[in-house]
Coordinates of C-alpha atoms and ligand atoms in Angstrom, one line a residue:
X1 CA -29.6 -44.7 24.2
X2 CA -28.2 -41.3 23.2
X3 CA -24.9 -40.1 21.7
X4 CA -22.6 -37.7 23.4
X5 CA -19.4 -36.0 22.3
X6 CA -17.2 -33.3 23.8
X7 CA -14.1 -31.5 22.6
X8 CA -11.4 -29.3 24.1
X9 CA -8.5 -28.2 22.0
X10 CA -6.9 -25.7 19.7
X11 CA -9.5 -25.9 16.9
X12 CA -13.1 -24.6 16.7
X13 CA -15.1 -27.2 18.6
X14 CA -18.3 -26.6 16.5
X15 CA -17.6 -28.4 13.3
X16 CA -15.8 -31.2 15.2
X17 CA -18.8 -31.7 17.4
X18 CA -21.3 -31.7 14.5
X19 CA -19.2 -34.2 12.6
X20 CA -19.0 -36.4 15.7
X21 CA -22.8 -36.2 16.2
X22 CA -23.3 -37.4 12.6
X23 CA -21.4 -40.5 13.4
X24 CA -23.4 -41.1 16.5
X25 CA -26.8 -40.5 14.9
X26 CA -27.5 -44.2 15.0
X27 CA -27.7 -43.8 18.8
X28 CA -30.6 -41.4 18.7
X29 CA -32.1 -39.0 16.2
X30 CA -35.2 -37.3 17.7
X31 CA -33.4 -34.2 18.7
X32 CA -29.8 -32.8 19.1
X33 CA -27.9 -29.9 20.4
X34 CA -24.5 -28.4 21.1
X35 CA -23.1 -26.0 23.7
X36 CA -19.7 -24.2 23.4
X37 CA -18.0 -22.2 26.1
X38 CA -16.6 -18.7 25.3
X39 CA -15.7 -15.6 27.4
X40 CA -19.3 -14.6 27.8
X41 CA -20.7 -18.0 28.9
X42 CA -22.3 -20.8 27.1
X43 CA -23.7 -20.6 23.6
X44 CA -26.4 -23.3 23.2
X45 CA -28.1 -24.4 20.0
X46 CA -30.5 -27.3 20.3
X47 CA -33.7 -28.5 18.7
X48 CA -36.1 -31.3 18.0
X49 CA -35.7 -33.2 14.8
X50 CA -32.9 -34.7 12.7
X51 CA -29.4 -33.6 13.0
X52 CA -29.4 -31.9 9.6
X53 CA -31.8 -29.3 11.1
X54 CA -29.3 -28.5 13.9
X55 CA -26.5 -28.3 11.4
X56 CA -28.4 -25.7 9.4
X57 CA -29.2 -23.7 12.6
X58 CA -25.6 -23.8 13.8
X59 CA -24.3 -22.8 10.4
X60 CA -26.5 -19.7 10.4
X61 CA -25.4 -18.8 13.9
X62 CA -22.0 -17.5 14.8
X63 CA -21.4 -20.1 17.5
X64 CA -17.7 -20.7 18.1
X65 CA -15.4 -21.9 20.9
X66 CA -12.5 -24.1 21.8
X67 CA -14.5 -26.3 24.2
X68 CA -17.9 -27.8 23.6
X69 CA -20.3 -30.7 24.1
X70 CA -22.9 -32.2 21.8
X71 CA -25.7 -34.6 22.1
X72 CA -28.0 -36.6 19.8
X73 CA -31.1 -37.8 21.6
X74 CA -33.4 -40.7 21.8
X75 CA -36.0 -39.7 24.3
X76 CA -36.6 -41.8 27.4
X77 CA -38.0 -39.1 29.7
X78 CA -39.9 -36.1 28.3
X79 CA -41.0 -36.2 24.6
X80 CA -38.7 -34.9 21.9
X81 CA -38.9 -31.1 21.9
X82 CA -36.5 -28.2 21.7
X83 CA -36.6 -27.7 25.5
X84 CA -36.0 -31.4 26.3
X85 CA -33.0 -31.5 23.9
X86 CA -29.5 -31.6 25.4
X87 CA -27.3 -29.9 26.5
X88 CA -29.0 -28.9 29.7
X89 CA -27.9 -26.0 31.9
X90 CA -28.3 -25.2 35.5
X91 CA -30.6 -22.2 36.1
X92 CA -27.7 -19.9 36.7
X93 CA -26.1 -20.9 33.4
X94 CA -22.9 -22.0 35.2
X95 CA -22.9 -25.7 34.4
X96 CA -23.7 -27.4 31.1
X97 CA -24.1 -31.1 30.7
X98 CA -24.9 -33.8 28.1
X99 CA -26.2 -37.1 29.4
X100 CA -26.7 -40.6 28.1
X101 CA -28.6 -42.9 30.4
X102 CA -31.6 -42.9 32.8
X103 CA -31.6 -41.3 36.2
X104 CA -34.0 -43.4 38.3
X105 CA -34.2 -41.1 41.3
X106 CA -34.7 -37.9 39.3
X107 CA -38.1 -37.2 40.7
X108 CA -36.8 -37.1 44.2
X109 CA -33.9 -34.9 43.3
X110 CA -36.1 -32.6 41.3
X111 CA -38.6 -32.2 44.2
X112 CA -35.7 -31.5 46.7
X113 CA -34.3 -28.8 44.4
X114 CA -37.6 -27.3 43.6
X115 CA -38.3 -26.9 47.3
X116 CA -35.1 -24.8 47.4
X117 CA -36.5 -22.5 44.8
X118 CA -34.7 -24.0 41.7
X119 CA -36.8 -23.8 38.6
X120 CA -36.8 -26.6 36.0
X121 CA -37.5 -25.9 32.4
X122 CA -37.6 -29.4 30.9
X123 CA -39.4 -32.7 31.6
X124 CA -36.2 -34.7 31.4
X125 CA -34.4 -36.7 34.0
X126 CA -31.1 -35.2 32.7
X127 CA -31.8 -31.7 33.7
X128 CA -31.6 -32.7 37.4
X129 CA -27.9 -33.4 36.8
X130 CA -27.1 -29.9 35.6
X131 CA -29.2 -28.3 38.4
X132 CA -27.8 -30.5 41.1
X133 CA -24.2 -30.0 40.0
X134 CA -24.8 -26.2 40.0
X135 CA -26.4 -26.4 43.4
X136 CA -23.5 -28.4 44.8
X137 CA -20.8 -26.3 43.1
X138 CA -18.6 -24.5 45.5
X139 CA -15.7 -23.7 43.3
X140 CA -14.1 -27.0 42.6
X141 CA -15.6 -28.8 39.7
X142 CA -14.1 -32.2 40.4
X143 CA -15.6 -32.1 43.9
X144 CA -18.9 -31.1 42.4
X145 CA -18.9 -34.0 39.9
X146 CA -18.1 -36.5 42.7
X147 CA -20.9 -35.2 44.9
X148 CA -23.4 -35.1 42.0
X149 CA -22.5 -38.6 40.9
X150 CA -22.9 -39.9 44.4
X151 CA -26.4 -38.6 44.5
X152 CA -27.5 -40.2 41.2
X153 CA -29.2 -43.6 41.0
X154 CA -29.4 -45.2 37.6
X155 CA -27.1 -45.0 34.6
X156 CA -25.2 -42.2 33.1
X157 CA -22.4 -41.1 30.7
X158 CA -21.8 -37.5 31.2
X159 CA -19.9 -34.6 29.6
X160 CA -19.7 -31.6 31.9
X161 CA -18.5 -28.0 31.5
X162 CA -18.4 -25.4 34.2
X163 CA -17.9 -21.6 33.6
X164 CA -15.6 -21.4 36.6
X165 CA -13.2 -23.8 35.0
X166 CA -13.0 -22.8 31.4
X167 CA -10.0 -25.0 30.7
X168 CA -11.5 -28.3 31.8
X169 CA -13.9 -30.7 30.2
X170 CA -15.1 -33.4 32.7
X171 CA -16.4 -36.9 32.0
X172 CA -17.8 -39.6 34.2
X173 CA -19.8 -42.7 33.5
X174 CA -21.8 -45.5 35.1
X175 CA -23.4 -48.4 33.2
X176 CA -23.2 -46.5 29.9
X177 CA -20.3 -46.3 27.5
X178 CA -17.8 -43.4 27.4
X179 CA -14.5 -43.2 25.7
X180 CA -11.8 -40.5 25.8
X181 CA -10.0 -39.8 22.5
X182 CA -6.6 -38.2 22.4
X183 CA -5.5 -36.2 19.3
X184 CA -2.7 -33.8 18.4
X185 CA -4.9 -30.8 18.3
X186 CA -7.1 -31.6 21.3
X187 CA -9.0 -34.2 23.4
X188 CA -12.4 -35.8 23.1
X189 CA -15.1 -37.5 25.1
X190 CA -17.6 -39.7 23.1
X191 CA -20.2 -42.4 23.5
X192 CA -18.5 -44.4 20.8
X193 CA -15.3 -44.7 18.8
X194 CA -16.7 -43.5 15.4
X195 CA -17.3 -40.0 16.8
X196 CA -13.5 -39.4 17.2
X197 CA -12.0 -41.7 14.6
X198 CA -11.6 -38.9 12.0
X199 CA -9.2 -37.3 14.5
X200 CA -7.5 -40.1 16.4
X201 CA -7.4 -43.8 16.9
X202 CA -5.9 -43.6 20.4
X203 CA -8.7 -44.0 23.0
X204 CA -9.2 -44.7 26.6
X205 CA -12.2 -46.7 27.7
X206 CA -13.6 -45.2 30.9
X207 CA -14.8 -47.7 33.6
X208 CA -17.7 -47.1 35.9
X209 CA -17.3 -44.2 38.3
X210 CA -13.9 -43.1 36.8
X211 CA -13.6 -39.4 36.2
X212 CA -11.7 -38.0 33.3
X213 CA -10.4 -34.4 33.3
X214 CA -9.6 -33.2 29.8
X215 CA -7.6 -30.1 29.0
X216 CA -6.3 -28.9 25.7
X217 CA -3.1 -30.7 26.1
X218 CA -3.9 -33.9 28.1
X219 CA -6.2 -36.0 30.1
X220 CA -6.0 -37.2 33.8
X221 CA -8.1 -39.9 35.4
X222 CA -9.3 -40.1 39.0
X223 CA -11.5 -42.4 41.1
X224 CA -14.3 -41.2 43.3
X225 CA -11.9 -40.7 46.2
X226 CA -10.0 -38.3 43.9
X227 CA -7.0 -40.5 43.7
X228 CA -5.2 -40.5 40.3
X229 CA -5.6 -43.6 38.2
X230 CA -3.2 -44.9 35.6
X231 CA -4.9 -46.0 32.4
X232 CA -3.5 -47.5 29.2
X233 CA -4.8 -46.2 25.8
X234 CA -6.0 -48.6 23.1
X235 CA -5.3 -48.2 19.5
X236 CA -8.3 -48.7 17.3
X237 CA -7.7 -50.6 14.1
X238 CA -11.3 -50.5 12.7
X239 CA -12.3 -48.5 9.6
X240 CA -14.6 -45.6 10.2
X241 CA -17.4 -47.4 8.4
X242 CA -17.2 -50.6 10.6
X243 CA -16.7 -48.5 13.7
X244 CA -20.2 -47.0 13.3
X245 CA -21.6 -50.4 13.8
X246 CA -19.4 -51.0 16.9
X247 CA -17.3 -53.3 14.8
X248 CA -20.3 -55.5 13.7
X249 CA -20.9 -55.9 10.1
X250 CA -24.6 -54.9 10.3
X251 CA -26.8 -53.0 12.6
X252 CA -29.0 -56.1 13.0
X253 CA -26.2 -58.0 14.6
X254 CA -25.2 -55.1 16.7
X255 CA -28.8 -54.8 18.0
X256 CA -29.0 -58.5 18.7
X257 CA -25.9 -58.1 20.8
X258 CA -27.4 -55.2 22.7
X259 CA -30.2 -57.3 24.1
X260 CA -28.8 -58.1 27.5
X261 CA -28.5 -54.3 28.2
X262 CA -31.9 -53.6 26.8
X263 CA -33.5 -56.4 28.8
X264 CA -31.8 -55.0 31.9
X265 CA -33.0 -51.5 31.4
X266 CA -36.5 -52.5 30.5
X267 CA -36.8 -54.9 33.5
X268 CA -35.4 -52.2 35.8
X269 CA -37.9 -49.7 34.6
X270 CA -40.9 -52.0 35.1
X271 CA -40.0 -54.2 38.0
X272 CA -37.7 -51.8 39.8
X273 CA -38.3 -48.1 40.5
X274 CA -38.8 -46.7 37.0
X275 CA -41.6 -44.8 35.3
X276 CA -43.0 -48.0 33.9
X277 CA -43.5 -49.4 37.4
X278 CA -45.5 -46.4 38.4
X279 CA -47.8 -46.8 35.4
X280 CA -48.3 -50.5 36.1
X281 CA -49.1 -49.8 39.7
X282 CA -51.7 -47.2 38.7
X283 CA -53.7 -49.6 36.5
X284 CA -56.7 -51.2 38.1
X285 CA -56.9 -54.6 36.4
X286 CA -59.9 -55.7 38.5
X287 CA -62.3 -53.8 36.3
X288 CA -61.4 -55.7 33.1
X289 CA -62.9 -59.1 32.1
X290 CA -60.9 -59.5 28.9
X291 CA -57.6 -58.4 27.4
X292 CA -57.2 -57.8 23.7
X293 CA -53.7 -57.4 22.3
X294 CA -53.4 -55.9 18.9
X295 CA -50.3 -55.3 16.8
X296 CA -48.6 -56.0 13.5
X297 CA -45.7 -58.3 12.5
X298 CA -43.2 -59.1 15.2
X299 CA -45.1 -57.0 17.7
X300 CA -48.1 -59.2 17.0
X301 CA -45.9 -62.3 17.7
X302 CA -44.8 -60.7 21.0
X303 CA -48.5 -60.4 21.8
X304 CA -48.9 -64.1 21.0
X305 CA -46.3 -65.0 23.6
X306 CA -47.8 -62.6 26.0
X307 CA -51.2 -64.2 25.7
X308 CA -50.0 -67.5 27.0
X309 CA -48.3 -65.8 30.0
X310 CA -51.3 -63.6 30.8
X311 CA -53.7 -66.5 30.6
X312 CA -51.6 -68.9 32.7
X313 CA -50.9 -66.3 35.4
X314 CA -54.0 -64.2 35.5
X315 CA -56.7 -66.6 34.2
X316 CA -58.2 -63.7 32.2
X317 CA -59.2 -64.5 28.6
X318 CA -56.8 -62.9 26.1
X319 CA -57.2 -62.5 22.4
X320 CA -54.5 -61.4 20.0
X321 CA -55.7 -59.6 16.9
X322 CA -53.8 -58.4 13.9
X323 CA -54.0 -54.7 13.9
X324 CA -54.5 -54.7 10.2
X325 CA -57.7 -56.7 10.7
X326 CA -59.0 -55.3 13.9
X327 CA -61.1 -52.3 12.7
X328 CA -62.8 -54.4 9.9
X329 CA -64.2 -57.1 12.2
X330 CA -66.6 -55.1 14.3
X331 CA -64.5 -55.9 17.3
X332 CA -66.1 -56.8 20.6
X333 CA -64.5 -54.5 23.0
X334 CA -66.0 -52.1 25.6
X335 CA -65.0 -50.4 28.8
X336 CA -64.5 -53.7 30.5
X337 CA -61.8 -54.6 28.0
X338 CA -58.1 -53.7 28.3
X339 CA -56.7 -53.3 24.8
X340 CA -52.9 -53.5 24.6
X341 CA -51.3 -52.1 21.5
X342 CA -47.7 -53.1 20.9
X343 CA -45.5 -51.2 18.5
X344 CA -41.8 -50.4 18.3
X345 CA -42.3 -47.3 16.2
X346 CA -45.6 -46.2 17.7
X347 CA -46.5 -45.0 14.2
X348 CA -47.6 -48.1 12.3
X349 CA -50.8 -47.0 10.5
X350 CA -52.8 -50.2 11.1
X351 CA -51.9 -50.2 14.8
X352 CA -52.9 -46.5 15.2
X353 CA -56.2 -47.3 13.5
X354 CA -56.8 -50.3 15.8
X355 CA -56.0 -48.2 18.8
X356 CA -58.4 -45.5 17.7
X357 CA -61.2 -48.0 17.0
X358 CA -60.7 -49.5 20.5
X359 CA -60.9 -46.1 22.1
X360 CA -64.0 -45.2 20.0
X361 CA -65.7 -48.3 21.5
X362 CA -64.8 -47.3 25.0
X363 CA -62.0 -49.7 25.8
X364 CA -59.1 -48.7 28.1
X365 CA -55.9 -48.7 26.0
X366 CA -52.4 -49.4 27.1
X367 CA -49.5 -49.2 24.7
X368 CA -46.1 -50.9 24.7
X369 CA -44.0 -48.6 22.6
X370 CA -40.4 -47.8 22.0
X371 CA -40.5 -44.3 20.6
X372 CA -41.4 -41.6 23.1
X373 CA -43.9 -39.1 22.0
X374 CA -45.0 -41.3 19.0
X375 CA -48.7 -41.2 18.0
X376 CA -49.6 -44.4 19.8
X377 CA -47.7 -43.4 22.9
X378 CA -49.6 -40.1 23.0
X379 CA -53.1 -41.3 22.3
X380 CA -53.4 -44.4 24.6
X381 CA -54.6 -44.1 28.2
X382 CA -51.5 -45.8 29.6
X383 CA -48.0 -46.1 28.0
X384 CA -45.2 -48.4 28.9
X385 CA -41.9 -47.7 27.1
X386 CA -39.5 -50.4 26.0
X387 CA -36.0 -49.2 26.8
X388 CA -34.5 -50.5 23.6
X389 CA -33.0 -47.3 22.2
X390 CA -33.2 -46.6 18.4
X391 CA -33.6 -49.7 16.3
X392 CA -31.9 -49.1 13.0
X393 CA -32.2 -52.5 11.4
X394 CA -35.5 -53.1 9.7
X395 CA -35.8 -56.6 11.3
X396 CA -36.7 -55.9 14.9
X397 CA -34.7 -57.8 17.5
X398 CA -34.0 -55.8 20.7
X399 CA -37.3 -54.0 20.7
X400 CA -39.1 -57.4 20.4
X401 CA -37.2 -58.6 23.4
X402 CA -38.1 -55.5 25.4
X403 CA -41.7 -56.0 24.5
X404 CA -41.7 -59.5 25.8
X405 CA -40.0 -58.4 29.1
X406 CA -42.7 -55.8 29.6
X407 CA -45.5 -58.2 28.9
X408 CA -44.1 -60.7 31.4
X409 CA -43.8 -58.1 34.1
X410 CA -47.3 -56.8 33.4
X411 CA -48.7 -60.3 33.6
X412 CA -47.0 -60.9 36.9
X413 CA -48.3 -57.6 38.3
X414 CA -51.8 -58.3 37.2
X415 CA -51.7 -61.8 38.6
X416 CA -50.6 -60.3 41.9
X417 CA -53.3 -57.7 41.9
X418 CA -55.9 -60.3 41.2
X419 CA -54.6 -62.5 44.0
X420 CA -53.8 -65.3 41.6
X421 CA -50.3 -65.6 42.9
X422 CA -48.8 -65.2 46.4
X423 CA -46.1 -62.7 47.4
X424 CA -43.5 -65.6 47.3
X425 CA -44.7 -66.6 43.8
X426 CA -44.4 -63.0 42.6
X427 CA -40.9 -62.8 44.0
X428 CA -39.9 -66.1 42.3
X429 CA -41.3 -65.0 39.0
X430 CA -39.7 -61.6 39.1
X431 CA -36.3 -63.1 39.9
X432 CA -36.6 -65.5 37.0
X433 CA -37.4 -62.5 34.7
X434 CA -34.4 -60.6 36.3
X435 CA -32.1 -63.5 35.3
X436 CA -32.9 -62.9 31.6
X437 CA -30.1 -60.3 30.9
X438 CA -27.4 -62.6 32.2
X439 CA -28.7 -65.7 30.5
X440 CA -29.0 -63.7 27.2
X441 CA -25.4 -62.5 27.7
X442 CA -24.2 -66.0 28.3
X443 CA -25.9 -67.2 25.0
X444 CA -24.4 -64.3 23.1
X445 CA -20.9 -65.2 24.2
X446 CA -21.1 -68.7 22.6
X447 CA -23.3 -68.8 19.5
X448 CA -20.9 -70.5 17.1
X449 CA -23.1 -73.6 16.9
X450 CA -26.1 -71.7 15.6
X451 CA -23.8 -69.7 13.3
X452 CA -22.2 -72.8 11.8
X453 CA -25.6 -74.5 11.4
X454 CA -27.1 -71.5 9.7
X455 CA -24.3 -71.5 7.1
X456 CA -25.4 -75.0 6.0
X457 CA -28.9 -73.8 5.4
X458 CA -28.4 -71.0 2.8
X459 CA -29.5 -73.3 0.0
X460 CA -32.9 -74.2 1.6
X461 CA -35.9 -73.5 -0.4
X462 CA -38.3 -73.7 2.5
X463 CA -37.9 -73.8 6.2
X464 CA -40.6 -74.9 8.8
X465 CA -40.6 -73.7 12.4
X466 CA -42.6 -75.8 14.9
X467 CA -43.4 -75.6 18.6
X468 CA -46.2 -76.1 21.0
X469 CA -47.9 -73.6 23.3
X470 CA -45.5 -70.7 24.0
X471 CA -42.9 -72.4 21.8
X472 CA -45.3 -72.1 18.9
X473 CA -45.7 -68.4 19.5
X474 CA -42.0 -67.9 19.3
X475 CA -41.7 -70.2 16.3
X476 CA -43.9 -67.6 14.5
X477 CA -41.3 -64.9 15.2
X478 CA -38.5 -67.2 14.1
X479 CA -40.3 -67.8 10.8
X480 CA -41.1 -64.1 10.2
X481 CA -37.6 -63.1 10.9
X482 CA -36.1 -65.6 8.5
X483 CA -38.4 -64.8 5.5
X484 CA -38.0 -61.1 6.1
X485 CA -34.3 -61.0 5.7
X486 CA -33.3 -64.1 3.9
X487 CA -36.1 -64.3 1.3
X488 CA -36.5 -68.0 2.0
X489 CA -40.1 -69.3 2.2
X490 CA -41.0 -70.3 5.7
X491 CA -44.0 -71.3 7.8
X492 CA -44.6 -71.7 11.5
X493 CA -46.8 -74.4 12.7
X494 CA -48.1 -75.6 16.0
X495 CA -46.4 -79.1 16.1
X496 CA -49.8 -80.9 16.4
X497 CA -51.1 -79.3 13.3
X498 CA -48.5 -80.8 10.9
X499 CA -50.4 -84.0 10.5
X500 CA -53.5 -82.1 9.3
X501 CA -52.1 -81.5 5.8
X502 CA -48.8 -79.7 6.0
X503 CA -46.7 -82.8 6.6
X504 CA -47.0 -83.6 2.9
X505 CA -44.7 -80.6 2.2
X506 CA -41.9 -82.2 4.3
X507 CA -39.6 -84.1 2.1
X508 CA -36.0 -85.2 1.9
X509 CA -33.8 -82.6 3.5
X510 CA -36.5 -80.0 4.2
X511 CA -35.3 -78.1 7.2
X512 CA -37.5 -78.0 10.3
X513 CA -36.5 -75.9 13.2
X514 CA -38.2 -77.3 16.4
X515 CA -38.4 -75.4 19.7
X516 CA -38.8 -77.1 23.0
X517 CA -38.8 -75.1 26.2
X518 CA -42.2 -76.3 27.5
X519 CA -41.1 -79.3 29.5
X520 CA -44.5 -80.9 29.9
X521 CA -44.9 -80.9 26.1
X522 CA -41.5 -82.3 25.4
X523 CA -42.6 -85.8 24.4
X524 CA -45.2 -84.2 22.1
X525 CA -42.8 -82.0 20.2
X526 CA -40.3 -84.8 20.1
X527 CA -42.8 -87.1 18.4
X528 CA -43.3 -84.3 15.8
X529 CA -39.5 -84.2 15.3
X530 CA -39.5 -88.0 14.8
X531 CA -42.3 -87.7 12.3
X532 CA -40.6 -85.2 10.1
X533 CA -37.2 -87.0 10.3
X534 CA -39.0 -90.2 9.1
X535 CA -40.1 -88.2 6.1
X536 CA -36.5 -87.2 5.3
X537 CA -36.4 -83.8 7.0
X538 CA -33.4 -82.5 8.8
X539 CA -34.1 -80.9 12.2
X540 CA -32.5 -78.2 14.2
X541 CA -33.9 -78.8 17.7
X542 CA -33.5 -75.7 20.0
X543 CA -34.5 -75.9 23.7
X544 CA -33.7 -76.3 27.3
X545 CA -35.5 -79.6 28.1
X546 CA -34.3 -81.8 25.2
X547 CA -33.5 -85.4 26.0
X548 CA -32.8 -86.7 22.5
X549 CA -29.3 -87.3 21.2
X550 CA -28.0 -85.6 18.1
X551 CA -27.9 -87.7 14.9
X552 CA -27.2 -87.4 11.2
X553 CA -30.5 -85.6 10.7
X554 CA -30.8 -84.0 14.1
X555 CA -28.8 -81.1 15.4
X556 CA -29.4 -80.0 19.0
X557 CA -28.7 -76.6 20.5
X558 CA -29.2 -76.2 24.2
X559 CA -30.6 -73.1 25.9
X560 CA -30.1 -72.0 29.5
X561 CA -32.8 -73.2 31.9
X562 CA -35.5 -70.8 32.9
X563 CA -39.2 -70.8 33.8
X564 CA -40.8 -71.9 30.6
X565 CA -43.1 -68.8 30.6
X566 CA -40.1 -66.6 29.9
X567 CA -38.0 -69.0 27.8
X568 CA -39.1 -67.3 24.5
X569 CA -36.8 -64.5 25.4
X570 CA -33.9 -66.9 25.1
X571 CA -35.0 -69.1 22.2
X572 CA -35.7 -66.0 20.1
X573 CA -32.1 -64.9 20.4
X574 CA -30.9 -68.0 18.6
X575 CA -33.7 -67.7 16.1
X576 CA -32.6 -64.1 15.3
X577 CA -29.0 -65.2 14.9
X578 CA -30.1 -68.1 12.7
X579 CA -31.9 -65.8 10.4
X580 CA -29.1 -63.3 10.4
X581 CA -26.4 -65.8 9.5
X582 CA -28.6 -67.5 6.8
X583 CA -29.2 -64.2 5.2
X584 CA -25.6 -63.0 5.6
X585 CA -24.3 -66.1 4.0
X586 CA -26.7 -66.1 1.1
X587 CA -24.7 -63.6 -0.8
X588 CA -27.7 -61.2 -1.0
X589 CA -27.1 -57.5 -0.6
X590 CA -27.8 -58.0 3.0
X591 CA -27.0 -54.4 4.0
X592 CA -29.9 -53.2 1.8
X593 CA -32.3 -55.9 3.0
X594 CA -31.6 -55.9 6.7
X595 CA -30.9 -52.2 7.3
X596 CA -33.0 -49.3 6.6
X597 CA -33.4 -46.1 8.6
X598 CA -36.5 -43.9 8.7
X599 CA -38.8 -46.9 8.9
X600 CA -41.1 -44.9 11.1
X601 CA -41.8 -42.5 8.3
X602 CA -42.1 -45.1 5.6
X603 CA -44.8 -46.8 7.6
X604 CA -46.8 -43.7 8.0
X605 CA -46.7 -43.0 4.3
X606 CA -47.3 -46.5 3.0
X607 CA -49.6 -48.1 5.6
Ligands
LIG1 O1 -43.2 -50.4 14.6 P1 -44.1 -51.6 14.8 O2 -43.6 -52.4 16.0 O3 -45.5 -51.2 15.0 O4 -43.9 -52.5 13.5 C1 -44.7 -53.6 13.4 C2 -44.1 -54.5 12.3 O5 -44.1 -53.8 11.1 C3 -42.7 -54.9 12.6 O6 -42.7 -55.6 13.8 C4 -42.1 -55.9 11.5 O7 -42.9 -57.0 11.5 C5 -40.7 -56.1 11.8 N1 -39.8 -55.3 11.0 C6 -40.3 -57.5 11.7 O8 -38.9 -57.7 11.9

């Protein structure tokens, strides 16, 4: 996820673009840049780091112009650096672009262009767009954009300027958002409404493969056959503040809602033709006799889910270790061990220490990380990236889901390499995984039952989460999420463990959240549900194989059907929403609790 903005009009584009970028910073903040067009060509200022650094640089320069594009980046290809920052230019400096998305066939395009003598300067997938557009350009920019878009596979939202057409700003998109804003003094393209709301509330939403041609005085829309399209503008009624969160009250909720897209991107990158796939293919799993997964907090819980899936599919022993404990336990790892480090930020001090300890002992390390170029990503032997985009809320949601998706795909790939599953079985499992984004989207369209139930739980003093097998692993995540943001005491238990002591804490109206997606264990978990109800507990029973009927003490919420190995990806969505709505209705200053930026830096300083 990145943020893009463009302006053409009667005013100086520079301050307008900088202001728009500030409002898009939640979409990416590892580097940023702007390009404006003037009589001599393009002036480009871009650099690694937070937007404030770019602002300072631009203020010191004399950059000025009536048309420009800007970008705030969250790296997906090529680490954050000045050269990898956008905008990107073709090598003849004729075309400048900003891009949000992932170009899946960028390697092929790059190779083709390099064979024709075109020299690339960055490691990004985005530069190929500028280079290809310039290569195709024969005088008509709209034709160029159509040809370029036809050659691209993947997702994109693009802002394009061409020196030959100084009075046109061009936009096109596929599978990534782009809006067109229309103001008195000029016209805008942007990834999201907040970037333009200070100037106008009149916007057009671009559909896939629609082209917008903006001039100082108007905007025209075309399809890929160059036929004009009529579009109706929409009037935005949100305040600027709520618009930054896409209309959601908090970033946490926004990020929960982004999960179908994040799942889709992550699955595509690992099971389709993305960079993650190439890394998975290159790993020789046959040389390992054990897998150790190490991580902290939610990432550790993702590892717990992963362990069940790896062991079932690959029949390799898997241990999951808390990264904060790993280096103190004289861990048994050597060159026959694959150590998987999971981390959203890639900067958690304990996870870094665990990774270094594993390397010191000769283990092969593979990381599952969200932040490109982070310490863990750089220092491990193999790195898989979760395609979650920046996670602003302190409670992880979408990055956790992306971690699960990568673990599933890795487990299926290893099982296939080890001949534990047939081609047909591999195909069946991958298509189950591929169904996750749609099933997640379906759940996020109708979540009023969980929302309503959560509202009734705000007074709870203590909440227990139970499950068995994989459902126990995801119960741990449900419990962590709840205590983290609602400040309610909570424990997760394997259902069968309750009777060994903890059941004495279950009393009249204690809330127990039970999860049931492992069909073969349904009777077992149901018997735990009956036990706690008989002690007066009320139960929220979430699952996709539940046969019980709701009652005074028993609320049931159904999940879509899916292979039980992957069902945690669905149950966790309602567990996240449950925590969110309990916290949101508790009257705490939820914004302070559930949202905090700069978590990466905090963790480095306070390990
Ligand atoms: O950045 P990391 O994934 O390494 O962070 C690990 C934990 O601190 C993190 O998952 C934490 O538990 C979450 N904020 C919980 O929502």
